[in-house]
Tab-separated table of C-alpha atoms in Angstrom:
chain	number	residue	atom	x	y	z
G	18	MET	CA	253.027	22.912	115.442
G	19	HIS	CA	252.626	21.978	111.790
G	20	ILE	CA	255.853	20.373	110.550
G	21	PRO	CA	256.185	19.344	106.893
G	22	LYS	CA	258.421	16.293	106.614
G	23	ASN	CA	261.160	18.236	104.812
G	24	MET	CA	261.305	20.806	107.645
G	25	GLU	CA	261.492	18.424	110.593
G	26	MET	CA	264.528	18.819	112.849
G	27	THR	CA	265.797	15.317	113.555
G	28	GLY	CA	268.479	13.855	115.775
G	29	GLU	CA	268.636	13.876	119.552
G	30	ASP	CA	271.925	15.772	119.564
G	31	ALA	CA	270.554	18.545	117.344
G	32	ILE	CA	267.449	19.004	119.494
G	33	LYS	CA	269.437	18.901	122.724
G	34	ALA	CA	271.856	21.527	121.380
G	35	PHE	CA	268.978	23.731	120.235
G	36	ILE	CA	267.316	23.745	123.661
G	37	SER	CA	270.664	24.443	125.307
G	38	ASP	CA	271.465	27.316	122.940
G	39	TYR	CA	267.983	28.869	123.080
G	40	GLY	CA	266.997	27.885	126.616
G	41	PHE	CA	264.809	30.901	127.405
G	42	GLY	CA	261.408	29.333	126.804
G	43	VAL	CA	257.706	30.133	127.009
G	44	LEU	CA	255.746	27.767	129.276
G	45	VAL	CA	252.070	27.557	128.295
G	46	SER	CA	249.384	25.814	130.373
G	47	ASN	CA	245.909	24.542	129.489
G	48	ASP	CA	244.311	27.840	130.505
G	49	LEU	CA	246.525	29.605	127.905
G	50	ASN	CA	248.524	31.403	130.589
G	51	ALA	CA	252.179	31.799	129.595
G	52	THR	CA	255.400	32.460	131.496
G	53	HIS	CA	258.783	33.327	129.959
G	54	LEU	CA	261.671	31.739	131.847
G	55	PRO	CA	265.103	30.080	131.523
G	56	LEU	CA	265.194	26.288	131.605
G	57	ILE	CA	267.752	23.516	131.878
G	58	TYR	CA	267.298	20.376	129.773
G	59	GLU	CA	268.496	17.091	131.255
G	60	ALA	CA	268.303	14.917	128.150
G	61	GLU	CA	269.344	11.681	129.864
G	62	GLU	CA	266.469	11.670	132.365
G	63	GLY	CA	263.513	9.527	131.351
G	64	THR	CA	262.629	8.674	127.777
G	65	LEU	CA	262.795	12.178	126.295
G	66	GLY	CA	264.486	14.104	129.087
G	67	CYS	CA	263.356	16.581	131.727
G	68	LEU	CA	263.199	20.371	131.857
G	69	TYR	CA	263.980	22.227	135.087
G	70	GLY	CA	263.059	25.793	135.983
G	71	HIS	CA	261.371	27.977	138.567
G	72	PHE	CA	258.499	30.439	138.837
G	73	GLY	CA	258.520	33.524	141.005
G	74	LYS	CA	256.217	32.589	143.902
G	75	ALA	CA	254.236	35.787	143.265
G	76	ASN	CA	253.389	34.415	139.808
G	77	ALA	CA	250.224	32.386	140.395
G	78	HIS	CA	250.910	30.354	137.261
G	79	TRP	CA	252.638	27.664	139.357
G	80	LYS	CA	249.380	26.997	141.226
G	81	VAL	CA	247.533	25.899	138.083
G	82	THR	CA	250.354	23.975	136.404
G	83	GLU	CA	251.176	21.403	139.092
G	84	ASN	CA	250.509	17.879	137.774
G	85	GLN	CA	249.223	19.365	134.511
G	86	ARG	CA	250.490	18.726	130.980
G	87	VAL	CA	252.104	21.859	129.565
G	88	VAL	CA	254.040	22.913	126.482
G	89	VAL	CA	257.312	24.837	126.462
G	90	ILE	CA	258.220	26.748	123.308
G	91	PHE	CA	261.872	27.400	122.477
G	92	ASN	CA	262.401	29.935	119.697
G	93	GLY	CA	265.598	30.052	117.676
G	94	PRO	CA	266.720	32.593	115.058
G	95	HIS	CA	264.067	33.969	112.711
G	96	SER	CA	263.767	36.651	110.065
G	97	TYR	CA	261.773	38.079	107.153
G	98	ILE	CA	262.590	36.626	103.732
G	99	SER	CA	262.102	38.897	100.705
G	100	PRO	CA	260.889	37.405	97.391
G	101	SER	CA	263.465	39.629	95.665
G	102	TRP	CA	266.189	37.315	97.015
G	103	TYR	CA	264.911	34.367	94.947
G	104	LYS	CA	266.000	33.643	91.404
G	105	THR	CA	262.718	31.813	90.804
G	106	LYS	CA	259.780	34.101	89.981
G	107	PRO	CA	256.988	34.739	90.834
G	108	ALA	CA	257.488	34.570	94.591
G	109	VAL	CA	256.021	35.995	97.787
G	110	PRO	CA	257.471	37.093	101.145
G	111	THR	CA	257.811	34.573	103.952
G	112	TRP	CA	259.395	34.165	107.381
G	113	ASN	CA	262.068	31.588	108.158
G	114	TYR	CA	262.705	30.251	111.646
G	115	ALA	CA	263.591	27.346	113.892
G	116	ALA	CA	261.606	26.259	116.958
G	117	VAL	CA	261.209	23.348	119.361
G	118	HIS	CA	258.069	22.524	121.372
G	119	CYS	CA	258.407	20.248	124.411
G	120	TYR	CA	255.322	18.670	126.011
G	121	GLY	CA	255.098	17.035	129.404
G	122	VAL	CA	253.672	16.937	132.924
G	123	LEU	CA	254.901	19.544	135.410
G	124	LYS	CA	255.853	18.503	138.947
G	125	LEU	CA	256.896	20.880	141.721
G	126	LEU	CA	260.297	20.425	143.361
G	127	SER	CA	261.326	20.287	146.993
G	128	ASP	CA	263.670	23.014	148.222
G	129	LYS	CA	266.630	20.624	148.006
G	130	GLU	CA	265.751	19.652	144.444
G	131	ASN	CA	265.255	23.291	143.520
G	132	GLU	CA	268.633	24.204	145.000
G	133	TRP	CA	270.248	21.634	142.694
G	134	ALA	CA	268.274	22.874	139.668
G	135	MET	CA	269.165	26.518	140.291
G	136	LYS	CA	272.851	25.637	140.647
G	137	ARG	CA	272.653	23.830	137.293
G	138	LEU	CA	271.195	26.996	135.770
G	139	VAL	CA	273.958	29.183	137.211
G	140	ALA	CA	276.581	26.654	136.120
G	141	LYS	CA	275.362	26.976	132.554
G	142	TYR	CA	275.456	30.767	132.299
G	143	GLU	CA	278.106	31.884	134.824
G	144	PRO	CA	279.799	28.946	136.566
G	145	ASP	CA	282.308	31.167	138.382
G	146	LEU	CA	279.465	32.430	140.570
G	147	LEU	CA	279.248	29.012	142.227
G	148	ASP	CA	282.704	29.624	143.702
G	149	ALA	CA	282.026	33.226	144.750
G	150	PRO	CA	280.460	33.111	148.239
G	151	GLU	CA	281.054	36.834	148.652
G	152	MET	CA	278.680	37.388	145.732
G	153	MET	CA	276.139	34.667	146.558
G	154	PRO	CA	276.404	33.561	150.222
G	155	SER	CA	274.603	30.273	150.919
G	156	ASP	CA	272.267	31.849	153.483
G	157	TYR	CA	271.381	34.588	150.991
G	158	GLN	CA	270.582	31.968	148.339
G	159	ALA	CA	268.432	30.011	150.796
G	160	LYS	CA	266.483	33.152	151.657
G	161	LEU	CA	265.841	34.024	148.014
G	162	ARG	CA	264.727	30.466	147.205
G	163	GLN	CA	261.763	31.049	149.499
G	164	SER	CA	260.415	33.466	146.893
G	165	VAL	CA	260.476	30.977	144.003
G	166	VAL	CA	258.825	27.666	143.159
G	167	GLY	CA	260.947	25.105	141.347
G	168	PHE	CA	259.551	22.567	138.908
G	169	ARG	CA	260.436	19.643	136.677
G	170	ILE	CA	258.701	18.837	133.403
G	171	VAL	CA	258.957	15.180	132.398
G	172	VAL	CA	258.994	15.503	128.617
G	173	ASP	CA	256.788	13.029	126.755
G	174	ASP	CA	256.735	14.560	123.266
G	175	ILE	CA	258.947	16.890	121.225
G	176	HIS	CA	258.080	18.735	118.009
G	177	ALA	CA	261.083	20.329	116.302
G	178	LYS	CA	261.048	22.410	113.118
G	179	GLU	CA	263.578	24.192	110.915
G	180	LYS	CA	261.970	26.293	108.168
G	181	LEU	CA	265.119	27.544	106.486
G	182	GLY	CA	264.186	27.450	102.804
G	183	GLN	CA	265.839	24.056	102.368
G	184	HIS	CA	262.889	22.966	100.215
G	185	ARG	CA	263.619	25.605	97.543
G	186	LYS	CA	265.923	25.373	94.523
G	187	ALA	CA	269.652	25.771	95.158
G	188	ASP	CA	269.784	29.175	93.414
G	189	ASP	CA	266.973	30.485	95.597
G	190	GLN	CA	268.725	29.219	98.720
G	191	THR	CA	271.957	30.908	97.669
G	192	GLY	CA	270.174	34.221	97.131
G	193	VAL	CA	268.496	34.136	100.536
G	194	PHE	CA	271.629	33.076	102.389
G	195	ALA	CA	273.698	35.794	100.690
G	196	ALA	CA	271.154	38.507	101.513
G	197	LEU	CA	270.914	37.453	105.159
G	198	SER	CA	274.700	37.198	105.482
G	199	ASP	CA	275.236	40.685	103.986
G	200	SER	CA	272.585	42.298	106.183
G	201	THR	CA	273.345	44.427	109.232
G	202	HIS	CA	270.085	43.495	110.988
G	203	PRO	CA	270.714	41.299	114.071
G	204	ASN	CA	267.897	38.875	113.185
G	205	ASP	CA	269.289	38.328	109.684
G	206	ILE	CA	272.823	37.790	110.965
G	207	ALA	CA	271.676	35.316	113.618
G	208	LEU	CA	269.576	33.352	111.114
G	209	SER	CA	272.358	33.154	108.515
G	210	ALA	CA	274.803	31.943	111.196
G	211	TYR	CA	272.322	29.268	112.269
G	212	MET	CA	271.754	28.153	108.666
G	213	LYS	CA	275.507	27.859	108.135
G	214	LYS	CA	275.927	25.903	111.356
G	215	ARG	CA	273.143	23.510	110.415
G	216	ASN	CA	274.192	23.390	106.748
G	217	LEU	CA	270.605	23.991	105.649
G	218	GLY	CA	269.162	26.438	103.127
G	219	ILE	CA	272.576	27.685	102.019
G	220	GLY	CA	272.530	26.471	98.416
G	221	ASN	CA	274.223	23.089	98.650
G	222	LYS	CA	271.055	21.190	97.759
């Protein structure tokens, strides 16, 4: 991913939060096969952390990724940017977005390791389910785990980018942020909320 210096997302906490907030990633292998799946990021493991997830066993992708270096793409908010929102003219349309790419070697998990990883995933999205045996009995979970293949990716490189118009003049930033904030389109609303949270591209240059 091409990342101009002024669009690089920096800071371990910011990257960790991004992966946690937008944890439904795209895992791409050397043969250009891709699988969309939820992942858990354990930032304290190893130098750059580890990602945990699982394939459906029927998805043959797991057979070609074991012990291979892969990339996982995490996409954040994104939206079309109209040149009419800029004070500076002339201008052209563009697309603003945030994304993180994680690279690393994929290792398959044992059933015990996968049980732990899947509980971590449930704990993130609906922790009450872990204390609801009537909903997810342990024997039922064990049976279903036979139909998935768990994995760990030991991350060795991270590329993180925020293209939010922060490189433009303050008046241009203000115009874009105002237009996105006033929009009723879900993509625009999500992007403006992200820009406000990150304090980037909102006119305070």
